[in-house]
mmCIF file of C-alpha atoms and ligand atoms in Angstrom:
data_model
loop_
_atom_site.group_PDB
_atom_site.id
_atom_site.type_symbol
_atom_site.label_atom_id
_atom_site.label_comp_id
_atom_site.label_asym_id
_atom_site.label_seq_id
_atom_site.Cartn_x
_atom_site.Cartn_y
_atom_site.Cartn_z
ATOM 1 C CA UNK A 247 41.091 126.296 148.749
ATOM 2 C CA UNK A 248 37.836 127.267 148.933
ATOM 3 C CA UNK A 249 35.535 129.707 150.609
ATOM 4 C CA UNK A 250 35.246 127.389 153.869
ATOM 5 C CA UNK A 251 39.338 128.053 154.265
ATOM 6 C CA UNK A 252 38.626 129.391 157.707
ATOM 7 C CA UNK A 253 37.899 127.899 160.843
ATOM 8 C CA UNK A 254 34.370 129.907 161.862
ATOM 9 C CA UNK A 255 36.174 130.907 164.878
ATOM 10 C CA UNK A 256 38.691 133.413 163.163
ATOM 11 C CA UNK A 257 36.006 134.419 161.111
ATOM 12 C CA UNK A 258 35.502 138.316 161.589
ATOM 13 C CA UNK A 259 32.033 139.765 161.918
ATOM 14 C CA UNK A 260 30.324 141.658 159.567
ATOM 15 C CA UNK A 261 31.810 145.390 161.598
ATOM 16 C CA UNK A 262 35.969 143.421 161.503
ATOM 17 C CA UNK A 263 35.097 142.305 164.496
ATOM 18 C CA UNK A 264 36.685 139.587 166.241
ATOM 19 C CA UNK A 265 34.976 139.255 169.915
ATOM 20 C CA UNK A 266 37.251 142.380 171.542
ATOM 21 C CA UNK A 267 39.447 142.425 168.757
ATOM 22 C CA UNK A 268 40.298 144.095 164.359
ATOM 23 C CA UNK A 269 37.691 146.046 163.278
ATOM 24 C CA UNK A 270 37.457 148.309 160.758
ATOM 25 C CA UNK A 271 38.513 152.286 159.418
ATOM 26 C CA UNK A 272 36.774 154.839 160.661
ATOM 27 C CA UNK A 273 38.783 157.132 157.402
ATOM 28 C CA UNK A 274 35.643 157.638 154.673
ATOM 29 C CA UNK A 275 38.145 157.583 151.847
ATOM 30 C CA UNK A 276 39.245 155.367 153.283
ATOM 31 C CA UNK A 277 36.470 152.986 154.179
ATOM 32 C CA UNK A 278 35.313 153.088 151.066
ATOM 33 C CA UNK A 279 38.099 151.954 149.279
ATOM 34 C CA UNK A 280 38.236 148.791 151.584
ATOM 35 C CA UNK A 281 34.550 147.967 151.738
ATOM 36 C CA UNK A 282 35.790 147.692 147.609
ATOM 37 C CA UNK A 283 38.682 145.484 148.509
ATOM 38 C CA UNK A 284 36.765 143.662 151.326
ATOM 39 C CA UNK A 285 34.157 142.641 148.448
ATOM 40 C CA UNK A 286 37.030 142.011 145.397
ATOM 41 C CA UNK A 287 38.654 139.219 147.977
ATOM 42 C CA UNK A 288 34.989 137.637 148.930
ATOM 43 C CA UNK A 289 34.265 137.642 144.773
ATOM 44 C CA UNK A 290 37.096 136.201 143.661
ATOM 45 C CA UNK A 291 37.651 132.670 145.937
ATOM 46 C CA UNK A 292 34.511 131.678 145.351
ATOM 47 C CA UNK A 293 35.642 132.281 142.045
ATOM 48 C CA UNK A 294 37.094 128.779 140.405
ATOM 49 C CA UNK A 295 39.217 130.448 137.098
ATOM 50 C CA UNK A 296 41.385 132.525 140.759
ATOM 51 C CA UNK A 297 41.744 130.484 143.170
ATOM 52 C CA UNK A 298 42.845 127.730 140.505
ATOM 53 C CA UNK A 299 45.479 130.430 139.223
ATOM 54 C CA UNK A 300 46.451 130.833 142.551
ATOM 55 C CA UNK A 301 47.717 126.870 142.986
ATOM 56 C CA UNK A 302 49.094 127.200 139.666
ATOM 57 C CA UNK A 303 51.744 129.740 140.741
ATOM 58 C CA UNK A 304 51.515 128.248 144.579
ATOM 59 C CA UNK A 305 53.294 124.771 143.104
ATOM 60 C CA UNK A 306 55.197 125.828 139.630
ATOM 61 C CA UNK A 307 56.214 129.404 140.873
ATOM 62 C CA UNK A 308 56.405 128.940 144.411
ATOM 63 C CA UNK A 309 56.964 124.712 144.983
ATOM 64 C CA UNK A 310 54.154 124.525 147.131
ATOM 65 C CA UNK A 311 53.405 122.115 148.817
ATOM 66 C CA UNK A 312 56.848 122.498 150.817
ATOM 67 C CA UNK A 313 57.513 119.123 152.430
ATOM 68 C CA UNK A 314 57.307 117.731 156.476
ATOM 69 C CA UNK A 315 60.489 117.181 157.831
ATOM 70 C CA UNK A 316 61.465 114.916 161.116
ATOM 71 C CA UNK A 317 64.189 116.178 162.751
ATOM 72 C CA UNK A 318 65.850 113.337 163.998
ATOM 73 C CA UNK A 319 68.633 114.838 165.987
ATOM 74 C CA UNK A 320 66.486 117.636 167.578
ATOM 75 C CA UNK A 321 64.866 115.214 168.759
ATOM 76 C CA UNK A 322 67.594 113.455 170.486
ATOM 77 C CA UNK A 323 65.527 115.658 173.663
ATOM 78 C CA UNK A 324 62.486 114.304 174.301
ATOM 79 C CA UNK A 325 59.609 114.730 171.608
ATOM 80 C CA UNK A 326 59.493 114.705 168.787
ATOM 81 C CA UNK A 327 60.729 117.451 166.126
ATOM 82 C CA UNK A 328 58.571 117.886 162.920
ATOM 83 C CA UNK A 329 59.783 120.975 160.799
ATOM 84 C CA UNK A 330 57.529 122.248 158.253
ATOM 85 C CA UNK A 331 59.474 123.795 155.807
ATOM 86 C CA UNK A 332 58.071 126.834 154.206
ATOM 87 C CA UNK A 333 61.996 128.267 154.253
ATOM 88 C CA UNK A 334 62.241 126.215 150.805
ATOM 89 C CA UNK A 335 58.869 128.789 148.844
ATOM 90 C CA UNK A 336 60.799 130.295 146.362
ATOM 91 C CA UNK A 337 61.797 134.067 148.676
ATOM 92 C CA UNK A 338 62.456 131.705 151.369
ATOM 93 C CA UNK A 339 59.832 132.689 153.708
ATOM 94 C CA UNK A 340 56.201 133.004 154.241
ATOM 95 C CA UNK A 341 55.116 135.562 153.184
ATOM 96 C CA UNK A 342 55.859 135.119 148.821
ATOM 97 C CA UNK A 343 51.555 132.883 150.633
ATOM 98 C CA UNK A 344 49.961 136.052 151.199
ATOM 99 C CA UNK A 345 52.044 138.238 148.623
ATOM 100 C CA UNK A 346 50.586 135.981 145.455
ATOM 101 C CA UNK A 347 47.686 136.147 146.603
ATOM 102 C CA UNK A 348 47.882 139.656 146.474
ATOM 103 C CA UNK A 349 48.819 141.175 143.611
ATOM 104 C CA UNK A 350 46.537 138.826 141.864
ATOM 105 C CA UNK A 351 43.380 140.440 143.958
ATOM 106 C CA UNK A 352 44.806 143.768 143.300
ATOM 107 C CA UNK A 353 44.676 142.887 139.106
ATOM 108 C CA UNK A 354 41.528 140.914 139.078
ATOM 109 C CA UNK A 355 40.366 144.089 140.504
ATOM 110 C CA UNK A 356 42.210 146.279 137.867
ATOM 111 C CA UNK A 357 44.748 147.767 139.440
ATOM 112 C CA UNK A 358 48.071 148.540 138.516
ATOM 113 C CA UNK A 359 50.502 149.406 141.130
ATOM 114 C CA UNK A 360 50.573 147.559 144.422
ATOM 115 C CA UNK A 361 51.237 149.719 147.983
ATOM 116 C CA UNK A 362 53.180 148.848 151.026
ATOM 117 C CA UNK A 363 55.090 149.399 154.601
ATOM 118 C CA UNK A 364 58.540 146.892 154.492
ATOM 119 C CA UNK A 365 60.582 146.690 157.679
ATOM 120 C CA UNK A 366 63.230 144.951 157.445
ATOM 121 C CA UNK A 367 62.246 144.531 154.148
ATOM 122 C CA UNK A 368 61.084 140.871 153.653
ATOM 123 C CA UNK A 369 57.841 142.363 152.458
ATOM 124 C CA UNK A 370 58.793 144.456 150.756
ATOM 125 C CA UNK A 371 61.364 141.619 148.689
ATOM 126 C CA UNK A 372 58.029 138.535 148.875
ATOM 127 C CA UNK A 373 55.302 141.238 147.412
ATOM 128 C CA UNK A 374 57.650 142.764 144.807
ATOM 129 C CA UNK A 375 58.027 139.636 143.330
ATOM 130 C CA UNK A 376 55.000 139.035 143.001
ATOM 131 C CA UNK A 377 54.809 142.835 141.406
ATOM 132 C CA UNK A 378 56.527 141.208 138.792
ATOM 133 C CA UNK A 379 55.017 137.648 138.242
ATOM 134 C CA UNK A 380 51.536 139.261 137.602
ATOM 135 C CA UNK A 381 52.842 142.344 136.218
ATOM 136 C CA UNK A 382 51.827 145.499 138.728
ATOM 137 C CA UNK A 383 54.110 148.783 140.320
ATOM 138 C CA UNK A 384 55.222 148.015 143.200
ATOM 139 C CA UNK A 385 55.760 151.347 145.955
ATOM 140 C CA UNK A 386 57.308 150.084 148.949
ATOM 141 C CA UNK A 387 57.415 152.830 152.290
ATOM 142 C CA UNK A 388 60.772 152.244 154.244
ATOM 143 C CA UNK A 389 62.501 153.652 156.659
ATOM 144 C CA UNK A 390 65.433 155.285 156.709
ATOM 145 C CA UNK A 391 67.535 153.296 159.249
ATOM 146 C CA UNK A 392 65.730 150.271 157.690
ATOM 147 C CA UNK A 393 67.281 150.686 154.785
ATOM 148 C CA UNK A 394 71.066 151.715 155.392
ATOM 149 C CA UNK A 395 70.827 148.219 157.771
ATOM 150 C CA UNK A 396 69.363 146.207 154.985
ATOM 151 C CA UNK A 397 71.050 146.995 152.311
ATOM 152 C CA UNK A 398 70.956 143.382 150.403
ATOM 153 C CA UNK A 399 66.863 143.478 151.300
ATOM 154 C CA UNK A 400 66.792 147.194 149.512
ATOM 155 C CA UNK A 401 69.019 146.114 145.951
ATOM 156 C CA UNK A 402 66.981 142.735 145.725
ATOM 157 C CA UNK A 403 64.276 145.307 145.295
ATOM 158 C CA UNK A 404 65.461 147.435 143.057
ATOM 159 C CA UNK A 405 66.469 144.692 141.400
ATOM 160 C CA UNK A 406 62.813 143.090 141.134
ATOM 161 C CA UNK A 407 61.768 146.319 139.544
ATOM 162 C CA UNK A 408 60.349 148.367 142.541
ATOM 163 C CA UNK A 409 60.715 152.086 143.268
ATOM 164 C CA UNK A 410 61.613 152.316 147.041
ATOM 165 C CA UNK A 411 59.592 156.109 148.538
ATOM 166 C CA UNK A 412 62.703 156.889 151.418
ATOM 167 C CA UNK A 413 59.888 158.126 155.008
ATOM 168 C CA UNK A 414 62.958 159.849 156.799
ATOM 169 C CA UNK A 415 60.003 161.102 160.165
ATOM 170 C CA UNK A 416 59.791 160.460 163.160
ATOM 171 C CA UNK A 417 62.168 157.481 164.097
ATOM 172 C CA UNK A 418 62.125 156.486 160.463
ATOM 173 C CA UNK A 419 60.989 152.485 160.819
ATOM 174 C CA UNK A 420 58.142 150.741 160.697
ATOM 175 C CA UNK A 421 55.917 152.450 162.005
ATOM 176 C CA UNK A 422 56.265 156.434 160.060
ATOM 177 C CA UNK A 423 56.796 153.796 157.000
ATOM 178 C CA UNK A 424 53.563 152.356 157.606
ATOM 179 C CA UNK A 425 51.825 156.585 158.349
ATOM 180 C CA UNK A 426 53.370 156.886 154.293
ATOM 181 C CA UNK A 427 52.396 154.184 152.546
ATOM 182 C CA UNK A 428 48.802 154.246 154.188
ATOM 183 C CA UNK A 429 48.694 158.920 153.080
ATOM 184 C CA UNK A 430 50.342 158.084 149.259
ATOM 185 C CA UNK A 431 48.052 154.913 149.413
ATOM 186 C CA UNK A 432 45.301 157.839 149.876
ATOM 187 C CA UNK A 433 46.262 159.771 147.119
ATOM 188 C CA UNK A 434 45.463 157.071 144.508
ATOM 189 C CA UNK A 435 43.036 154.346 145.882
ATOM 190 C CA UNK A 436 41.777 154.006 142.053
ATOM 191 C CA UNK A 437 45.202 152.522 140.271
ATOM 192 C CA UNK A 438 45.962 150.810 143.711
ATOM 193 C CA UNK A 439 45.790 148.857 146.009
ATOM 194 C CA UNK A 440 47.082 148.473 149.872
ATOM 195 C CA UNK A 441 48.830 144.835 150.608
ATOM 196 C CA UNK A 442 49.647 144.979 154.189
ATOM 197 C CA UNK A 443 52.023 142.442 155.319
ATOM 198 C CA UNK A 444 50.730 140.303 158.362
ATOM 199 C CA UNK A 445 47.571 139.546 160.207
ATOM 200 C CA UNK A 446 47.862 143.034 161.236
ATOM 201 C CA UNK A 447 45.264 146.474 160.490
ATOM 202 C CA UNK A 448 41.915 147.443 159.613
ATOM 203 C CA UNK A 449 39.350 144.132 157.907
ATOM 204 C CA UNK A 450 39.839 142.626 156.297
ATOM 205 C CA UNK A 451 43.035 142.090 156.382
ATOM 206 C CA UNK A 452 43.473 140.192 158.821
ATOM 207 C CA UNK A 453 40.794 137.599 157.012
ATOM 208 C CA UNK A 454 42.547 138.142 154.031
ATOM 209 C CA UNK A 455 45.764 137.781 154.734
ATOM 210 C CA UNK A 456 44.702 135.100 157.147
ATOM 211 C CA UNK A 457 43.316 133.428 153.905
ATOM 212 C CA UNK A 458 46.387 133.015 151.872
ATOM 213 C CA UNK A 459 48.763 131.696 155.196
ATOM 214 C CA UNK A 460 45.963 129.375 155.489
ATOM 215 C CA UNK A 461 47.457 127.258 152.761
ATOM 216 C CA UNK A 462 50.291 125.849 155.465
ATOM 217 C CA UNK A 463 48.187 123.881 157.832
ATOM 218 C CA UNK A 464 45.307 122.628 155.216
ATOM 219 C CA UNK A 465 48.743 121.465 154.085
ATOM 220 C CA UNK A 466 50.671 120.093 157.012
ATOM 221 C CA UNK A 467 47.255 118.110 158.744
ATOM 222 C CA UNK A 468 47.329 115.988 155.944
ATOM 223 C CA UNK A 469 50.871 115.745 155.437
ATOM 224 C CA UNK A 470 51.661 114.722 159.250
ATOM 225 C CA UNK A 471 48.922 112.183 159.378
ATOM 226 C CA UNK A 472 50.103 110.693 155.767
ATOM 227 C CA UNK A 473 53.127 110.936 156.959
ATOM 228 C CA UNK A 474 53.625 110.293 160.408
ATOM 229 C CA UNK A 475 49.605 109.064 160.652
ATOM 230 C CA UNK A 476 47.661 111.442 162.964
ATOM 231 C CA UNK A 477 47.803 114.535 164.784
ATOM 232 C CA UNK A 478 50.756 116.274 166.382
ATOM 233 C CA UNK A 479 50.556 116.605 169.964
ATOM 234 C CA UNK A 480 51.294 120.837 169.228
ATOM 235 C CA UNK A 481 51.538 122.785 166.655
ATOM 236 C CA UNK A 482 53.850 125.450 166.724
ATOM 237 C CA UNK A 483 54.985 129.616 165.133
ATOM 238 C CA UNK A 484 55.956 132.158 166.405
ATOM 239 C CA UNK A 485 53.802 135.277 167.004
ATOM 240 C CA UNK A 486 55.098 139.181 164.904
ATOM 241 C CA UNK A 487 52.195 140.589 162.774
ATOM 242 C CA UNK A 488 50.653 136.651 163.373
ATOM 243 C CA UNK A 489 49.703 135.123 159.490
ATOM 244 C CA UNK A 490 52.824 132.106 159.823
ATOM 245 C CA UNK A 491 50.856 131.507 163.112
ATOM 246 C CA UNK A 492 47.511 131.593 162.695
ATOM 247 C CA UNK A 493 47.824 129.841 158.442
ATOM 248 C CA UNK A 494 49.732 127.091 160.532
ATOM 249 C CA UNK A 495 46.661 127.215 163.855
ATOM 250 C CA UNK A 496 43.786 127.727 161.407
ATOM 251 C CA UNK A 497 43.497 123.848 160.191
ATOM 252 C CA UNK A 498 44.267 121.965 163.763
ATOM 253 C CA UNK A 499 40.927 124.738 165.558
ATOM 254 C CA UNK A 500 38.982 122.442 165.752
ATOM 255 C CA UNK A 501 41.085 119.432 166.570
ATOM 256 C CA UNK A 502 41.631 119.336 170.435
ATOM 257 C CA UNK A 503 44.154 117.481 171.493
ATOM 258 C CA UNK A 504 46.765 119.396 169.037
ATOM 259 C CA UNK A 505 47.933 122.252 171.438
ATOM 260 C CA UNK A 506 48.048 125.105 169.085
ATOM 261 C CA UNK A 507 51.179 127.592 170.779
ATOM 262 C CA UNK A 508 52.041 130.973 169.543
ATOM 263 C CA UNK A 509 56.279 132.106 170.887
ATOM 264 C CA UNK A 510 57.109 135.880 170.724
ATOM 265 C CA UNK A 511 60.422 137.484 170.959
ATOM 266 C CA UNK A 512 61.146 138.990 174.916
ATOM 267 C CA UNK A 513 64.154 140.180 174.303
ATOM 268 C CA UNK A 514 66.414 140.964 176.415
ATOM 269 C CA UNK A 515 63.394 140.568 179.477
ATOM 270 C CA UNK A 516 59.697 140.977 179.585
ATOM 271 C CA UNK A 517 61.408 142.872 182.882
ATOM 272 C CA UNK A 518 63.231 145.818 180.206
ATOM 273 C CA UNK A 519 60.228 147.405 178.471
ATOM 274 C CA UNK A 520 61.642 148.802 175.479
ATOM 275 C CA UNK A 521 63.759 146.132 174.817
ATOM 276 C CA UNK A 522 61.549 143.557 173.906
ATOM 277 C CA UNK A 523 58.033 142.562 171.576
ATOM 278 C CA UNK A 524 56.256 140.314 173.782
ATOM 279 C CA UNK A 525 52.995 141.910 172.757
ATOM 280 C CA UNK A 526 50.838 138.574 174.293
ATOM 281 C CA UNK A 527 53.261 139.379 177.419
ATOM 282 C CA UNK A 528 52.999 142.365 178.364
ATOM 283 C CA UNK A 529 50.465 144.196 175.793
ATOM 284 C CA UNK A 530 47.007 145.740 176.981
ATOM 285 C CA UNK A 531 43.830 146.012 174.997
ATOM 286 C CA UNK A 532 43.522 149.439 172.494
ATOM 287 C CA UNK A 533 43.527 150.864 168.232
ATOM 288 C CA UNK A 534 46.610 150.105 166.959
ATOM 289 C CA UNK A 535 46.964 151.905 163.122
ATOM 290 C CA UNK A 536 43.452 151.306 162.777
ATOM 291 C CA UNK A 537 42.589 148.245 164.381
ATOM 292 C CA UNK A 538 41.636 146.939 168.188
ATOM 293 C CA UNK A 539 44.183 144.289 170.161
ATOM 294 C CA UNK A 540 46.882 143.887 172.527
ATOM 295 C CA UNK A 541 49.855 145.893 172.959
ATOM 296 C CA UNK A 542 52.651 147.536 173.944
ATOM 297 C CA UNK A 543 51.529 151.460 174.448
ATOM 298 C CA UNK A 544 53.038 154.178 176.281
ATOM 299 C CA UNK A 545 50.485 155.483 179.221
ATOM 300 C CA UNK A 546 49.323 157.627 175.703
ATOM 301 C CA UNK A 547 47.677 154.916 173.515
ATOM 302 C CA UNK A 548 50.950 155.782 171.395
ATOM 303 C CA UNK A 549 52.761 152.676 170.470
ATOM 304 C CA UNK A 550 55.588 151.880 172.969
ATOM 305 C CA UNK A 551 59.013 151.210 172.137
ATOM 306 C CA UNK A 552 59.835 147.558 170.759
ATOM 307 C CA UNK A 553 62.826 146.033 170.343
ATOM 308 C CA UNK A 554 64.076 141.979 169.131
ATOM 309 C CA UNK A 555 66.559 140.802 167.887
ATOM 310 C CA UNK A 556 64.494 139.425 164.614
ATOM 311 C CA UNK A 557 63.597 143.012 162.468
ATOM 312 C CA UNK A 558 60.312 140.385 161.507
ATOM 313 C CA UNK A 559 58.889 140.598 165.206
ATOM 314 C CA UNK A 560 60.119 144.079 165.849
ATOM 315 C CA UNK A 561 55.810 144.990 165.971
ATOM 316 C CA UNK A 562 53.895 147.132 168.884
ATOM 317 C CA UNK A 563 51.036 144.682 168.032
ATOM 318 C CA UNK A 564 49.479 141.620 167.048
ATOM 319 C CA UNK A 565 46.609 140.454 164.583
ATOM 320 C CA UNK A 566 43.200 140.034 165.860
ATOM 321 C CA UNK A 567 43.072 136.546 165.594
ATOM 322 C CA UNK A 568 45.849 135.508 167.702
ATOM 323 C CA UNK A 569 44.110 138.124 170.921
ATOM 324 C CA UNK A 570 41.573 135.949 170.049
ATOM 325 C CA UNK A 571 42.353 132.766 170.755
ATOM 326 C CA UNK A 572 44.319 134.117 174.023
ATOM 327 C CA UNK A 573 40.667 135.517 174.945
ATOM 328 C CA UNK A 574 39.016 131.842 174.900
ATOM 329 C CA UNK A 575 41.523 129.798 175.751
ATOM 330 C CA UNK A 576 42.334 128.018 172.664
ATOM 331 C CA UNK A 577 45.693 129.506 171.648
ATOM 332 C CA UNK A 578 49.219 129.153 173.586
ATOM 333 C CA UNK A 579 50.985 132.147 174.346
ATOM 334 C CA UNK A 580 54.883 131.475 175.321
ATOM 335 C CA UNK A 581 58.784 133.048 174.681
ATOM 336 C CA UNK A 582 61.548 133.347 173.796
ATOM 337 C CA UNK A 583 64.538 135.768 174.558
ATOM 338 C CA UNK A 584 67.217 136.742 171.804
ATOM 339 C CA UNK A 585 69.828 134.716 173.601
ATOM 340 C CA UNK A 586 67.331 131.145 173.761
ATOM 341 C CA UNK A 587 67.219 132.303 169.428
ATOM 342 C CA UNK A 588 70.362 132.038 169.045
ATOM 343 C CA UNK A 589 71.340 129.959 170.639
ATOM 344 C CA UNK A 590 68.297 127.766 168.651
ATOM 345 C CA UNK A 591 69.764 129.014 165.800
ATOM 346 C CA UNK A 592 73.409 127.465 165.555
ATOM 347 C CA UNK A 593 71.585 124.276 167.532
ATOM 348 C CA UNK A 594 69.498 123.754 164.257
ATOM 349 C CA UNK A 595 71.608 124.593 162.258
ATOM 350 C CA UNK A 596 74.641 122.339 162.848
ATOM 351 C CA UNK A 597 72.415 120.000 164.188
ATOM 352 C CA UNK A 598 70.247 119.550 160.833
ATOM 353 C CA UNK A 599 72.396 121.835 158.418
ATOM 354 C CA UNK A 600 69.472 123.745 158.616
ATOM 355 C CA UNK A 601 69.926 128.144 158.987
ATOM 356 C CA UNK A 602 66.526 128.961 160.391
ATOM 357 C CA UNK A 603 65.576 132.885 159.850
ATOM 358 C CA UNK A 604 65.814 134.324 162.802
ATOM 359 C CA UNK A 605 62.093 135.135 163.479
ATOM 360 C CA UNK A 606 61.738 131.480 163.624
ATOM 361 C CA UNK A 607 64.334 130.905 165.903
ATOM 362 C CA UNK A 608 61.908 131.990 168.431
ATOM 363 C CA UNK A 609 60.051 128.326 167.731
ATOM 364 C CA UNK A 610 62.457 126.496 167.630
ATOM 365 C CA UNK A 611 64.009 127.688 170.943
ATOM 366 C CA UNK A 612 60.472 127.475 172.302
ATOM 367 C CA UNK A 613 60.254 123.471 170.694
ATOM 368 C CA UNK A 614 63.333 122.526 172.485
ATOM 369 C CA UNK A 615 62.322 123.659 175.608
ATOM 370 C CA UNK A 616 58.904 121.980 175.760
ATOM 371 C CA UNK A 617 60.718 118.588 173.738
ATOM 372 C CA UNK A 618 62.200 117.936 176.629
ATOM 373 C CA UNK A 619 60.259 118.137 179.596
ATOM 374 C CA UNK A 620 58.269 115.516 176.786
ATOM 375 C CA UNK A 621 58.341 112.031 176.566
ATOM 376 C CA UNK A 622 59.745 110.756 172.795
ATOM 377 C CA UNK A 623 56.003 109.744 171.873
ATOM 378 C CA UNK A 624 55.549 112.810 171.776
ATOM 379 C CA UNK A 625 54.862 115.294 169.057
ATOM 380 C CA UNK A 626 55.447 119.100 167.681
ATOM 381 C CA UNK A 627 54.893 120.543 164.999
ATOM 382 C CA UNK A 628 56.462 123.359 164.294
ATOM 383 C CA UNK A 629 56.541 126.357 161.930
ATOM 384 C CA UNK A 630 59.320 126.891 159.393
ATOM 385 C CA UNK A 631 58.877 130.006 158.551
ATOM 386 C CA UNK A 632 61.679 131.279 156.730
ATOM 387 C CA UNK A 633 65.830 130.274 155.694
ATOM 388 C CA UNK A 634 68.184 132.559 157.866
ATOM 389 C CA UNK A 635 71.246 133.325 155.260
ATOM 390 C CA UNK A 636 69.415 137.151 155.925
ATOM 391 C CA UNK A 637 70.751 137.063 159.026
ATOM 392 C CA UNK A 638 74.302 134.668 159.206
ATOM 393 C CA UNK A 639 76.084 138.058 159.301
ATOM 394 C CA UNK A 640 74.830 139.915 161.868
ATOM 395 C CA UNK A 641 74.538 136.449 163.744
ATOM 396 C CA UNK A 642 78.548 135.861 163.198
ATOM 397 C CA UNK A 643 78.925 139.373 164.754
ATOM 398 C CA UNK A 644 77.221 138.011 167.743
ATOM 399 C CA UNK A 645 79.428 135.060 168.216
ATOM 400 C CA UNK A 646 82.189 133.838 168.782
ATOM 401 C CA UNK A 647 83.321 131.144 166.274
HETATM 402 C C1 PLP B 764 58.024 138.858 158.811
HETATM 403 C C2 PLP B 764 58.768 137.280 159.089
HETATM 404 C C3 PLP B 764 57.754 136.749 160.045
HETATM 405 C C4 PLP B 764 57.019 137.350 161.468
HETATM 406 O O1 PLP B 764 55.618 137.537 160.516
HETATM 407 P P1 PLP B 764 54.121 136.922 161.132
HETATM 408 O O2 PLP B 764 53.128 137.896 160.016
HETATM 409 O O3 PLP B 764 54.037 137.123 162.432
HETATM 410 O O4 PLP B 764 54.314 135.969 160.732
HETATM 411 C C5 PLP B 764 58.010 135.776 160.841
HETATM 412 N N1 PLP B 764 58.749 134.757 159.986
HETATM 413 C C6 PLP B 764 60.414 135.110 159.306
HETATM 414 C C7 PLP B 764 61.169 134.654 158.330
HETATM 415 C C8 PLP B 764 59.679 136.381 158.123
HETATM 416 O O5 PLP B 764 59.833 137.117 157.578
#
């Protein structure tokens, strides 16, 4: 890990902009706190001790490097399918990569607490884990509707020692949780750090989270070359806020022969407003929660209702780097519906013995479709961002076995 971890194409300018996307927060007190965070972040990524500590934890605690697995049964369809196994990380997903970075950074800044929002609870659990590890208080804001729905994750956070703040305002879900967490952060700027869950929000979050996730792509590029030779033809990842996707894409941006493919949730269909979360396909430009990007919005600019079978993809906005990669044509953004995602979930479980997260199943769904269009000499590398244990009861309620 070094400063040059991120490709220049996805580095922000000094105003936190990626092309016309991204940007800094306007609120003066928050602006000051985030400027401080930005400076601290850039200092630590040039600090050898910090990098060594992070590397040590990535290996001994998270279990990195995560392997690349050639899924030979899936590959019977045509192109060869390879899986980057982020599901095998401690806590079962890629989120632990940025949570460890954020927790170490908070500690280094002399903070005693991290604050965050969580929707389904995946980011909350990963952050509670990293906080327990490095010795920080952890305050997680979560909508009351999500608390009722995501009981196992709420229990995990409690056991890990996090404080849960239930949010009953509005719809009682992710958007209100973000507002509540920022409000709480404002009252404790001196002692706390806000630790966001994806490559979203104002500067420096998109750059910072991308940096901590970039390990996925750097490992994958080297492993692929060593174990299978050369480069894949496409790298594929699901896109919610976009952190696992940008972590993978980053290392391949300069490899012109490699297609970068993000897969968004088409939910019940792109023709049903409110019943999908396909930000790239259907979103329009504007400012959501402190940054510019394409997002699903009502006529007055308020974020639209969104839906996906995978709660981790259920966000009306998307990271500014992905918006830029769409604008300049380097990235391609595709969709998978709830039904395709369920089918892919079962296909991977039954053909390979791997139960994927419903989020990751969107990337698998695309790969299965794409593999059938290509011949067996082509190679697709898919980021399996998380494991599906959390989703098994839900899936069983949707299918006949
Ligand atoms: C949260 C989550 C996602 C979506 O977040 P990104 O920032 O888009 O990566 C994807 N997969 C899993 C397993 C998740 O928990």
